[in-house]
Short mmCIF file of C-alpha atoms in Angstrom, two decimals:
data_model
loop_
_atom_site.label_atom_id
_atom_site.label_comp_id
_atom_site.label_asym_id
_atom_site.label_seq_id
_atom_site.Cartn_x
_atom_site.Cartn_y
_atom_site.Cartn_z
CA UNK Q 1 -16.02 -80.80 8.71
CA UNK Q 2 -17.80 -83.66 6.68
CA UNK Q 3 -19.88 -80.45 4.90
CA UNK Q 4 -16.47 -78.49 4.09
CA UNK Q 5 -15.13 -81.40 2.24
CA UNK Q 6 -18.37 -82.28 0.49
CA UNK Q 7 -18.06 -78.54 -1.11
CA UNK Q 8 -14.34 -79.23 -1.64
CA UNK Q 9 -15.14 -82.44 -3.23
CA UNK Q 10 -17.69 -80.55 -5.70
CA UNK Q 11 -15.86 -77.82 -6.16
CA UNK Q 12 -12.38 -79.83 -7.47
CA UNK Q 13 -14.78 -82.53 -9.49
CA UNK Q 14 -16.51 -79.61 -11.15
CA UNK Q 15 -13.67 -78.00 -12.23
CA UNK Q 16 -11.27 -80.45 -13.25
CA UNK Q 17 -13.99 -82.78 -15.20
CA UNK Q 18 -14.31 -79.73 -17.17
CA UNK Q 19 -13.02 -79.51 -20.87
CA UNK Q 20 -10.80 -76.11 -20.58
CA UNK Q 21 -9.03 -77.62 -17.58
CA UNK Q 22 -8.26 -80.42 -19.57
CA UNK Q 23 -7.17 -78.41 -22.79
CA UNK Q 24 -4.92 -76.38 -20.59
CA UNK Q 25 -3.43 -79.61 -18.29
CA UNK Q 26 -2.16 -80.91 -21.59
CA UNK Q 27 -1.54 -78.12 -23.63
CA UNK Q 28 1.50 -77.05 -21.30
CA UNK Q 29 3.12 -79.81 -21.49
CA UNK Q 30 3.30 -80.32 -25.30
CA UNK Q 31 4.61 -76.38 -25.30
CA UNK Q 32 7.12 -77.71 -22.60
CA UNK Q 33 8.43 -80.52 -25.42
CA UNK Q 34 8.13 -77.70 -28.30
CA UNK Q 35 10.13 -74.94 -26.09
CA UNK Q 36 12.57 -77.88 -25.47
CA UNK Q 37 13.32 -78.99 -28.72
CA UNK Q 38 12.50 -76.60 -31.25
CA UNK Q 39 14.87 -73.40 -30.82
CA UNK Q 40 17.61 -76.40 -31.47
CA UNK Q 41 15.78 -77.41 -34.47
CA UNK Q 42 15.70 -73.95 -35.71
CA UNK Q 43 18.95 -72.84 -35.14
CA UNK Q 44 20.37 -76.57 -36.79
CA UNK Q 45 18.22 -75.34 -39.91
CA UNK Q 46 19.13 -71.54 -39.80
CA UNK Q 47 22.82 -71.83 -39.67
CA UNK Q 48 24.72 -71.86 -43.02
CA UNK Q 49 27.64 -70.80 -44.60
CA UNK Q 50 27.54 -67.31 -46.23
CA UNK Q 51 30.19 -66.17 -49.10
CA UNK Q 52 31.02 -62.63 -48.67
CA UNK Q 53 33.48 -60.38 -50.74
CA UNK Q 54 35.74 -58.50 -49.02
CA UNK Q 55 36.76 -55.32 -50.51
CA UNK Q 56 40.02 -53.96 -49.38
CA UNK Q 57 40.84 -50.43 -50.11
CA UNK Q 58 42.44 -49.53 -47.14
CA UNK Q 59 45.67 -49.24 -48.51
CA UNK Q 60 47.02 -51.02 -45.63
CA UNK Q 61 46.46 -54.61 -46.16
CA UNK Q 62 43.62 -55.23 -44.13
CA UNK Q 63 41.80 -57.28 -45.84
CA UNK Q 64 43.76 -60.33 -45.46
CA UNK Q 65 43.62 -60.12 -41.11
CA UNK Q 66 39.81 -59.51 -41.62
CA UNK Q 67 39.53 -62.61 -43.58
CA UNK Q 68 41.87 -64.68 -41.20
CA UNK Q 69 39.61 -63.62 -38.27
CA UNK Q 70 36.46 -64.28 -39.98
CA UNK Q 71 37.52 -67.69 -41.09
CA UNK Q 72 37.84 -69.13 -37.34
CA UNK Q 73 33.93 -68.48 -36.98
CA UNK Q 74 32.80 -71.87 -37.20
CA UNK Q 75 28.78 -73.82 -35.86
CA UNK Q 76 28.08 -76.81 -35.42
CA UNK Q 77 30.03 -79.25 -33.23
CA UNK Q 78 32.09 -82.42 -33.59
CA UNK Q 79 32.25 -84.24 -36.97
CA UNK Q 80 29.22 -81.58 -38.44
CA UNK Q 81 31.51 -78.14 -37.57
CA UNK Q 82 31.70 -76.15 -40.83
CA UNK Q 83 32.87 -72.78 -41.79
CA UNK Q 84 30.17 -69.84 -41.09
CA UNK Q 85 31.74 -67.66 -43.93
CA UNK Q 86 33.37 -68.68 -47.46
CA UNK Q 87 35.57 -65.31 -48.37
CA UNK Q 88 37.19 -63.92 -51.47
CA UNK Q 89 39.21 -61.42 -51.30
CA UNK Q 90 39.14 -58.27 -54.01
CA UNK Q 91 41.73 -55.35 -53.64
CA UNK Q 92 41.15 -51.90 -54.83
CA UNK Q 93 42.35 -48.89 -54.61
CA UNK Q 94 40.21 -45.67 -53.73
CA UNK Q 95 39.72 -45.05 -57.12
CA UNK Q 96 37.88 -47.89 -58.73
CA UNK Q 97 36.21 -48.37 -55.56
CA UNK Q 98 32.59 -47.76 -56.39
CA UNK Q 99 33.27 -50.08 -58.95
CA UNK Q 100 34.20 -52.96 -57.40
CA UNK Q 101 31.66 -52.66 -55.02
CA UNK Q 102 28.31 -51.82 -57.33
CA UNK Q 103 29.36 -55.13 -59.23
CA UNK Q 104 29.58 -57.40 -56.36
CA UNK Q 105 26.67 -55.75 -54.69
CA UNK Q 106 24.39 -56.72 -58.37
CA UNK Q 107 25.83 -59.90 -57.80
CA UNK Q 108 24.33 -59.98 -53.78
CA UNK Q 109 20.95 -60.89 -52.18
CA UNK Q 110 19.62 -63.38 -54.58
CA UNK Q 111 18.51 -67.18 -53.56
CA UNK Q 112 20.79 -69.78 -54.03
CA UNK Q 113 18.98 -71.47 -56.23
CA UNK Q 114 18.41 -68.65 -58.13
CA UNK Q 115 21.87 -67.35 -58.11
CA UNK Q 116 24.52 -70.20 -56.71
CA UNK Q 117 27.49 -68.01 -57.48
CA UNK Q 118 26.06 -64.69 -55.76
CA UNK Q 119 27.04 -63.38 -52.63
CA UNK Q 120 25.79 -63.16 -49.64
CA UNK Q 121 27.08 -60.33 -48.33
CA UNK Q 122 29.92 -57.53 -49.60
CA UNK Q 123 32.30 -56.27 -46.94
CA UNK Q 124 33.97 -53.24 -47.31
CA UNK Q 125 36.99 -51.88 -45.96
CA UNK Q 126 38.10 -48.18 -47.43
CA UNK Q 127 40.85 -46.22 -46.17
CA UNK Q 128 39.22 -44.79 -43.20
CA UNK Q 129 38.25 -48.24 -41.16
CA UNK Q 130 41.67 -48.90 -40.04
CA UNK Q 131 41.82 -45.43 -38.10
CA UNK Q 132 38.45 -44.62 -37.62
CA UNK Q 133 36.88 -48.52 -37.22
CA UNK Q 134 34.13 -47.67 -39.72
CA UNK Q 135 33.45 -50.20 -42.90
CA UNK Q 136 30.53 -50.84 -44.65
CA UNK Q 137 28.46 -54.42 -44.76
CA UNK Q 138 25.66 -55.50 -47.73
CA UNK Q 139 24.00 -58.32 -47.37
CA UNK Q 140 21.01 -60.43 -47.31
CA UNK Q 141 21.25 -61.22 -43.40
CA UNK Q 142 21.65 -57.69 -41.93
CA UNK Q 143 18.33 -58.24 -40.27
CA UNK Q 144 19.72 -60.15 -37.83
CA UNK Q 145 20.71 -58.53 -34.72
CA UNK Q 146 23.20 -62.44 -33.80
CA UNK Q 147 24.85 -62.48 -36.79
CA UNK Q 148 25.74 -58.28 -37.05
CA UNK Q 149 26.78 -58.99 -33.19
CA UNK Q 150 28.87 -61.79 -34.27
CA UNK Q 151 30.25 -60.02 -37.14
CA UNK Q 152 31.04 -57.32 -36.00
CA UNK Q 153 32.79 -59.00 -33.07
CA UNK Q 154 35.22 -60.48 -35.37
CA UNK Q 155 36.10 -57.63 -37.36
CA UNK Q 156 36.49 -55.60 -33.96
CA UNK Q 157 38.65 -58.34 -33.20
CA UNK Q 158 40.97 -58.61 -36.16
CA UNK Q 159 41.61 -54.68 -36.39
CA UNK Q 160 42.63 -54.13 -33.00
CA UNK Q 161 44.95 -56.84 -34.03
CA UNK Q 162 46.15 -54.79 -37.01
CA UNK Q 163 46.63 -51.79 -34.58
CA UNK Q 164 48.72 -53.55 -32.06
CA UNK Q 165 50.56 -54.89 -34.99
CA UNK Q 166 51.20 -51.50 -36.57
CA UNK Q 167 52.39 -50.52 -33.14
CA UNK Q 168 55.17 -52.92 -32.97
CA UNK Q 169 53.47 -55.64 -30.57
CA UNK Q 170 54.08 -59.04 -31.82
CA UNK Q 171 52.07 -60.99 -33.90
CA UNK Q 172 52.00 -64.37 -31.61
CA UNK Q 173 51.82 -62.62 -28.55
CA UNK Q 174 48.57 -60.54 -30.07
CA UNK Q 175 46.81 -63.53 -31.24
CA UNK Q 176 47.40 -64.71 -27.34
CA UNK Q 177 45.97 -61.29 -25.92
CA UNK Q 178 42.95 -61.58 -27.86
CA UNK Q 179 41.78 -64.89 -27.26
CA UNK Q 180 37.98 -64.94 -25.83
CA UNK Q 181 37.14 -65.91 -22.35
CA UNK Q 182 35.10 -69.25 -21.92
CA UNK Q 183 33.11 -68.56 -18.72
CA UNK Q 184 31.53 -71.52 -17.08
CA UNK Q 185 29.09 -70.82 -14.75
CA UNK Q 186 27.83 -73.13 -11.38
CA UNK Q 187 25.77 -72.27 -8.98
CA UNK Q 188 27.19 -72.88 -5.43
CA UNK Q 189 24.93 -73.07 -1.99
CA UNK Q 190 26.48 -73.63 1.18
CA UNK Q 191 29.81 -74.45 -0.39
CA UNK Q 192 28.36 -77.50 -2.23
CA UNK Q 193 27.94 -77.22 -6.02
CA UNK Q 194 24.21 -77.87 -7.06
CA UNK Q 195 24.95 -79.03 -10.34
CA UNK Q 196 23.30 -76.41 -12.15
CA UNK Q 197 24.29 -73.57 -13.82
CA UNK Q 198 24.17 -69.80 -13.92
CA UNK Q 199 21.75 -69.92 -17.16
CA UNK Q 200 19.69 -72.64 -15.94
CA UNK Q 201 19.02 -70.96 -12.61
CA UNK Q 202 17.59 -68.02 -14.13
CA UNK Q 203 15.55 -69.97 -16.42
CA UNK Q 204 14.29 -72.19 -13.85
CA UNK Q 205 13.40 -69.08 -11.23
CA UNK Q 206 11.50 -67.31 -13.81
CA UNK Q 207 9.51 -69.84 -15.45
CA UNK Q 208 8.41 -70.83 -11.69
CA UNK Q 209 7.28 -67.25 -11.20
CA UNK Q 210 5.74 -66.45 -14.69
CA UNK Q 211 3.40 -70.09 -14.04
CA UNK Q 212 2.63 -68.82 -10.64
CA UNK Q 213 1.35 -65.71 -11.59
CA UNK Q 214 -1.02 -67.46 -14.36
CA UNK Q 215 -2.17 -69.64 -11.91
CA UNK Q 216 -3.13 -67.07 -9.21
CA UNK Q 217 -4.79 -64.89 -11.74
CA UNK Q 218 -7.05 -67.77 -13.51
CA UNK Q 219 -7.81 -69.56 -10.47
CA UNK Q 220 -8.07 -66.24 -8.80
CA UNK Q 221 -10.78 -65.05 -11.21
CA UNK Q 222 -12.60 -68.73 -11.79
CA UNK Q 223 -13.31 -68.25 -7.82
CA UNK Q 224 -14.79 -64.62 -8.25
CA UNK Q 225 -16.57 -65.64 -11.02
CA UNK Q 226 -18.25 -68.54 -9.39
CA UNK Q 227 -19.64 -67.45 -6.23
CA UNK Q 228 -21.13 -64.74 -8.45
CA UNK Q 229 -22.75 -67.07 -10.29
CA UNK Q 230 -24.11 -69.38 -7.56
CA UNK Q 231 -24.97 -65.84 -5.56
CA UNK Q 232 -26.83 -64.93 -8.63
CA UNK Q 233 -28.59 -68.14 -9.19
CA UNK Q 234 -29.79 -67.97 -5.71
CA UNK Q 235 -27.94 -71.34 -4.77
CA UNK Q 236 -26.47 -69.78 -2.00
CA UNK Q 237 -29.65 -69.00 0.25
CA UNK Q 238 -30.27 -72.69 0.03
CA UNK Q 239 -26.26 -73.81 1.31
CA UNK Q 240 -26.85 -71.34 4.01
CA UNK Q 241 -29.28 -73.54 5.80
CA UNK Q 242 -26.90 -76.33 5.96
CA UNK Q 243 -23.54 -74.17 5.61
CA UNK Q 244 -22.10 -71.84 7.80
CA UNK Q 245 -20.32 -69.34 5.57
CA UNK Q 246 -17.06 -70.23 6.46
CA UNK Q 247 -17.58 -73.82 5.18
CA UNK Q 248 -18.33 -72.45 2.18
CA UNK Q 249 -15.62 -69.87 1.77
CA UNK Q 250 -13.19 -72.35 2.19
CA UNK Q 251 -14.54 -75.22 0.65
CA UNK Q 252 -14.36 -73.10 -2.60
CA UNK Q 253 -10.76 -71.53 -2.15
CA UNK Q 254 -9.45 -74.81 -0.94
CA UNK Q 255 -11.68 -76.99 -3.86
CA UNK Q 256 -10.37 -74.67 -6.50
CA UNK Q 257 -7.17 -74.61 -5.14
CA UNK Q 258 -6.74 -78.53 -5.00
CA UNK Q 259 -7.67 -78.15 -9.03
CA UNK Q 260 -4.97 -75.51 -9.34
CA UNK Q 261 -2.29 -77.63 -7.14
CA UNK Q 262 -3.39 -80.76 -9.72
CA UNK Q 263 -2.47 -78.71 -12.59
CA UNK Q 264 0.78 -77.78 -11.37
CA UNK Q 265 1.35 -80.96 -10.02
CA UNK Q 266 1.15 -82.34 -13.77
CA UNK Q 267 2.83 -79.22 -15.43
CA UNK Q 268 5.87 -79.63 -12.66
CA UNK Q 269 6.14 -83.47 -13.15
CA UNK Q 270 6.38 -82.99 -16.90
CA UNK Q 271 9.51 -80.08 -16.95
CA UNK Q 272 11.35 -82.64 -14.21
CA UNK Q 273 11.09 -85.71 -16.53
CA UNK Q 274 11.96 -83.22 -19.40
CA UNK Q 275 14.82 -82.14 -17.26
CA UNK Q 276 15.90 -85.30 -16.27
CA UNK Q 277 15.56 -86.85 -19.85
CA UNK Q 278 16.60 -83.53 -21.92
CA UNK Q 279 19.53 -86.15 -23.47
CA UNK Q 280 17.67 -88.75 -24.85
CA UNK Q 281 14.61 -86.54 -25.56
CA UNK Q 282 17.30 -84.02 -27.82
CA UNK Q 283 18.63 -87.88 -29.15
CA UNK Q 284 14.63 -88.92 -30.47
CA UNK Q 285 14.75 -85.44 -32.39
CA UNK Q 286 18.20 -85.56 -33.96
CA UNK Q 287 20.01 -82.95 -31.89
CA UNK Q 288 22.95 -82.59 -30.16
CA UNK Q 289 22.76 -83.61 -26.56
CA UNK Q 290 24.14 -80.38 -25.11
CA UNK Q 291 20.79 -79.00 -27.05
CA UNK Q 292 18.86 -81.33 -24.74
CA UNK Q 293 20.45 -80.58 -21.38
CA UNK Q 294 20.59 -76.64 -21.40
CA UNK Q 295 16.58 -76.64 -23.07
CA UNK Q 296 14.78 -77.10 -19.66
CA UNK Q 297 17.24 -77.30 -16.37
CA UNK Q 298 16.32 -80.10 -13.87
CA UNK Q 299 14.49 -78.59 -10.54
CA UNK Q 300 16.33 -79.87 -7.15
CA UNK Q 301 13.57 -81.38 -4.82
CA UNK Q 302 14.20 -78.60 -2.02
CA UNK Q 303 12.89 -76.01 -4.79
CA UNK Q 304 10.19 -77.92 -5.65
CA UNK Q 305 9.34 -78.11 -2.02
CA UNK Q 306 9.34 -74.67 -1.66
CA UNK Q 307 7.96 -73.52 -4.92
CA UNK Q 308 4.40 -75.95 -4.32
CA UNK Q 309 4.28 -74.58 -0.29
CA UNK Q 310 4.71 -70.86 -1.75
CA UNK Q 311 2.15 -71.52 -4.60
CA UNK Q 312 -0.66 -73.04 -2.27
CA UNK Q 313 0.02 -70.27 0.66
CA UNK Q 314 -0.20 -67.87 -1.91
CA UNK Q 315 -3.33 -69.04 -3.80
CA UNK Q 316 -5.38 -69.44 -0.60
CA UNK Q 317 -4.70 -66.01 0.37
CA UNK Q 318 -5.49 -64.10 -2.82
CA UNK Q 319 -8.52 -67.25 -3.57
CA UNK Q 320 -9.87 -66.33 -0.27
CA UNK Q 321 -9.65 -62.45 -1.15
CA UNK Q 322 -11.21 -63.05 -4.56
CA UNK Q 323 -14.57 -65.22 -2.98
CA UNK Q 324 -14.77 -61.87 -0.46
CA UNK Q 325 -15.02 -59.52 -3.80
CA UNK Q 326 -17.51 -61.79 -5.64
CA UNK Q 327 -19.63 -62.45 -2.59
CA UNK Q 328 -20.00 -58.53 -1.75
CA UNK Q 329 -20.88 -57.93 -5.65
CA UNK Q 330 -23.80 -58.75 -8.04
CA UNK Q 331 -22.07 -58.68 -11.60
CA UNK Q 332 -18.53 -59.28 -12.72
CA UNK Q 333 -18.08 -55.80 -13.91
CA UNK Q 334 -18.46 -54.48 -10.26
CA UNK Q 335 -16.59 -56.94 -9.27
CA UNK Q 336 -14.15 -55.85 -11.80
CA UNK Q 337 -13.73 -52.35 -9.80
CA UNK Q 338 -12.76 -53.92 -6.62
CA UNK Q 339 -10.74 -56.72 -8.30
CA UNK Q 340 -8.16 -54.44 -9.58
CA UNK Q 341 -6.68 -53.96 -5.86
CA UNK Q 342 -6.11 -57.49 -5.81
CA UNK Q 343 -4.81 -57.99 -9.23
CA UNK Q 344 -2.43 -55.08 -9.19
CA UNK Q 345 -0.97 -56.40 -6.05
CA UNK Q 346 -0.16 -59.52 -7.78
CA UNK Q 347 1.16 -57.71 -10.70
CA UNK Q 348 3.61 -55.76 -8.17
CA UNK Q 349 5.15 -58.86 -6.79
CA UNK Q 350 5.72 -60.92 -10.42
CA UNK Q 351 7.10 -57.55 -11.08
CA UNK Q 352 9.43 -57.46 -8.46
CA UNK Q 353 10.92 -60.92 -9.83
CA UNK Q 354 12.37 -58.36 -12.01
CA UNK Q 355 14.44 -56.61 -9.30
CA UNK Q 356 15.99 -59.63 -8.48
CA UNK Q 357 18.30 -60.61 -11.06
CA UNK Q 358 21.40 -58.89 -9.98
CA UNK Q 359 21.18 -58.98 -6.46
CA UNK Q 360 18.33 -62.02 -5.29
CA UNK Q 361 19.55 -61.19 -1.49
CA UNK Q 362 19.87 -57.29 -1.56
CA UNK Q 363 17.28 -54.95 0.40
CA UNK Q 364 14.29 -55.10 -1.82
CA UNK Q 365 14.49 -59.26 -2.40
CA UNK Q 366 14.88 -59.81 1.32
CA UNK Q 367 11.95 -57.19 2.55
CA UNK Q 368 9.95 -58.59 -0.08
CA UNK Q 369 10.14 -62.39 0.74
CA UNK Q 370 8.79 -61.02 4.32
CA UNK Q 371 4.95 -59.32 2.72
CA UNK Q 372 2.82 -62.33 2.44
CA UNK Q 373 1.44 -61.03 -0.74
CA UNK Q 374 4.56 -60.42 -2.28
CA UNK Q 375 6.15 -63.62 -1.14
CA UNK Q 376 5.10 -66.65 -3.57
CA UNK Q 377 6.70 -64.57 -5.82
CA UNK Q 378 9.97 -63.21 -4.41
CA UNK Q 379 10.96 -66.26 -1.97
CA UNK Q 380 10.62 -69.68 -4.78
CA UNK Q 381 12.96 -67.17 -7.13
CA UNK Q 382 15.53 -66.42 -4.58
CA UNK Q 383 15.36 -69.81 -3.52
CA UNK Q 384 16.62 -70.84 -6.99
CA UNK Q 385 19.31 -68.45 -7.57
CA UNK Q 386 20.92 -67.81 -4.19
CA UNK Q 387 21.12 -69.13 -0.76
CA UNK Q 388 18.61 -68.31 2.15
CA UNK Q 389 19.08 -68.52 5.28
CA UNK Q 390 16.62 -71.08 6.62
CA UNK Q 391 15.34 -68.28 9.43
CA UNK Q 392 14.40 -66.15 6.66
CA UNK Q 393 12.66 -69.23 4.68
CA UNK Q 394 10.76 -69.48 8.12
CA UNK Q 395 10.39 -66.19 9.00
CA UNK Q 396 8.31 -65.75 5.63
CA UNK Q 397 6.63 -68.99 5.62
CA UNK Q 398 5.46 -67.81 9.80
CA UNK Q 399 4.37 -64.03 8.24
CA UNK Q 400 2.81 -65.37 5.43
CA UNK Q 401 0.70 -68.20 7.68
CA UNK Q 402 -0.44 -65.23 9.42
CA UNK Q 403 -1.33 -63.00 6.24
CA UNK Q 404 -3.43 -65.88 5.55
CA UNK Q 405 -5.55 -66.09 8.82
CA UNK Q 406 -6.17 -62.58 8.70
CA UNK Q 407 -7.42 -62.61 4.90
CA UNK Q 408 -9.28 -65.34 5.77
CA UNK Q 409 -11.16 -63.84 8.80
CA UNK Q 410 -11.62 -60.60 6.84
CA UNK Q 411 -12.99 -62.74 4.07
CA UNK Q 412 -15.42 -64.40 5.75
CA UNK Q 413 -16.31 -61.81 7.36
CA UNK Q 414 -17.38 -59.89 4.38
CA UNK Q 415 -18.54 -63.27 3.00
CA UNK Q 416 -20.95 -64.06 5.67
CA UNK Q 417 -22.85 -61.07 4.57
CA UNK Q 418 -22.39 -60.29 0.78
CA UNK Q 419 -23.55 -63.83 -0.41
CA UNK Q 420 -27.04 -62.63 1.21
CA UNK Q 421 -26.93 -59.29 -0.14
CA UNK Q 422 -28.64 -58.23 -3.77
CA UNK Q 423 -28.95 -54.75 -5.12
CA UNK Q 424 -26.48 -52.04 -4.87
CA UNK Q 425 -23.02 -52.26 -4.89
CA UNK Q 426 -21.87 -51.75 -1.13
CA UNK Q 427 -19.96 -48.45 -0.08
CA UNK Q 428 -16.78 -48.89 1.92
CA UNK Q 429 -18.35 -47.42 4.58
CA UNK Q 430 -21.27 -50.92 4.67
CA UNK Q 431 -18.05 -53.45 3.81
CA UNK Q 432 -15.97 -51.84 7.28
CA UNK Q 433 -19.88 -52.49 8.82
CA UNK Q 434 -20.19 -56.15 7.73
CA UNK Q 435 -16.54 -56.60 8.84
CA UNK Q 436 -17.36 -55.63 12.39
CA UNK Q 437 -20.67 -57.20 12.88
#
């Protein structure tokens, strides 16, 4: 045992005294901080006021309800809300439409510096939009897919407000019809509220998934990669005489793994103190503190529990498949060939994180969470966004215990005999050989 933990020992130092683990432990974090503060920071410094002209030849008035729906838009909150449009108002008729509407549009899509009296944008209403819905926007900002949305929103809004006008509905009781829901969302689990929301559940479930599927993969890869190199370097026939191969098989999933379960660790403790301070952190930047609390959710401790139990399950079972692939190869681009099972097998189950967003309990998340290669990924996300049963969180965690014994036995199996082995790349028919021996 004293041996196993020697090579676990070396095999953690080596890796995390080295300068890309350190690069990588604390470049997270600062992208953490920059994910957290800077959409706020860009949105406070993209939002401004925009003076459109609205053209109305309808014939029917509309202009004026288009302008009284579009001056409601507001951003910003509190003392700082201001207008998000400044409108004027031109009527036409049909006629000296084209007009209108080439002179404004000359006047259009300049810089404010350049131009402070130009427009922004020209909106125009002809005698067709009423009936038909269609009008015609110019403007500076039409390559943004949020503010069409929004715009378009609000004119939807204010003409089917002219058309229940036109068909005698009152004017009061119309403004009451249309008002827009408010939706907020809080995620309940056994009839307790968690304090979190819908938003910050999904956020929270796939961020999890998208660092556990780095992890596996680079970890994954660093432990192919290395007993290739010690196999190659010959270091391996001289552990052998005071190793059995098991020792070393799992003295360099479980040494790498301790390196990857540091580097979570770190990367975990840094989004719950972001979570935790998101207020004052949004405060030391200048931004609202609503900014700070939605910008990285707080993780409950149960989650956390389950998410670092899934992640070290999970890495010993695809480590320990990745040290069978490099032992039974001589290069990394035949190890590359056999790799590919293992890799695509991840891919399927950060894939089938996917599948889960609009039903986390359904058929395919539940029969999932139960295939120990599939699980890491599948169980921490439900976890997060619904509640499991605890005989399912045990029935998974007992199936994937299992998966693990049995990669493990098939790894060393094939590991006892590949490190030894130089030459040819084995056939299928030598690997089922070497796992029977």
């Amino acid at each position: 045992m004293n041996k196993t933990f020697a090579v676990i020992r070396r095999e953690y130092v080596e890796r995390v005294r080295t300068r890309a683990f350190l690069i990588s432990t604390l470049l997270l974090p600062v992208f953490m901080v920059a994910m957290a503060v800077l959409p706020a920071l860009l949105m406070r410094g993209g939002d401004h006021t925009s003076r459109v002209a609205v053209v109305d030849a309808s014939g029917a008035g509309l202009g004026q309800p288009v302008m009284t729906a579009l001056e409601t838009a507001t951003f910003g909150g509190g003392a700082q809300v201001r207008p998000r449009y400044e409108l004027t108002l031109f009527t036409t008729d049909t006629e000296h439409l084209d007009q209108v509407r080439s002179g404004l549009i000359a006047k259009a899509g300049f810089a404010r510096d350049t131009q402070p009296d130009g427009w922004n944008g020209v909106l125009v209403l002809d005698a067709d939009t009423l009936a038909s819905g269609k009008l015609h926007y110019y403007g500076d900002d039409v390559s943004s897919p949020n503010g069409m949305g929004r715009l378009q929103r609000e004119i939807s809004k204010a003409l089917a407000g002219v058309r229940l006008a036109h068909a005698g509905v009152d004017q009061s009781l119309v403004a009451k019809a249309m008002a827009p829901a408010d939706v907020d969302t809080a995620k309940v689990t056994d009839g307790k509220l968690t304090g979190q929301s819908g938003k910050a559940s999904f956020v929270l479930a796939y961020a999890m998934g998208f660092i556990l599927y780095i992890a596996i993969l680079s970890y994954g890869s660093r432990t192919l990669t290395s007993v290739i190199e010690e196999k190659n370097s010959r270091i391996m026939e001289v552990l052998t005489s005071s190793l059995t191969p098991f020792q070393m098989l799992m003295g360099k999933v479980l040494g790498v793994g301790l390196a990857g379960l540091t580097q979570m660790a770190i990367w975990v403790g840094t989004a719950l103190v972001l979570g935790s301070q998101g207020p004052h952190l949004a405060g030391a930047f200048g931004i609202g503190a609503a900014a700070g609390n939605s910008a990285i959710p707080s993780m409950p401790p149960s989650l956390l529990a389950v998410f670092l139990l899934y992640f070290t399950l999970g890495f010993l079972i695809y480590g320990s498949l990745y040290a069978a692939i490099g032992a039974m190869c001589n290069t990394i681009q035949e190890a590359q060939q056999y790799a590919v099972f293992v890799t695509m097998s991840i891919v399927v189950g950060f894939m089938s994180m996917f599948g889960l967003i609009n039903n986390p309990s359904g058929m395919l998340g539940t029969t999932m969470s139960f295939i120990p290669f599939f699980a890491p990924f599948t169980m921490p996300v439900r976890w997060s966004m619904t509640a499991v049963p605890l005989t399912q969180l045990a029935l998974s965690l007992g199936l994937m215990v299992l998966g693990l014994l049995a990669c493990v036995w098939l790894a060393g199996r094939i590991y006892r005999t590949g490190i030894l082995m130089y030459g040819k790349k084995p056939s299928w028919g030598e690997l089922w050989r070497w796992i029977r021996a």
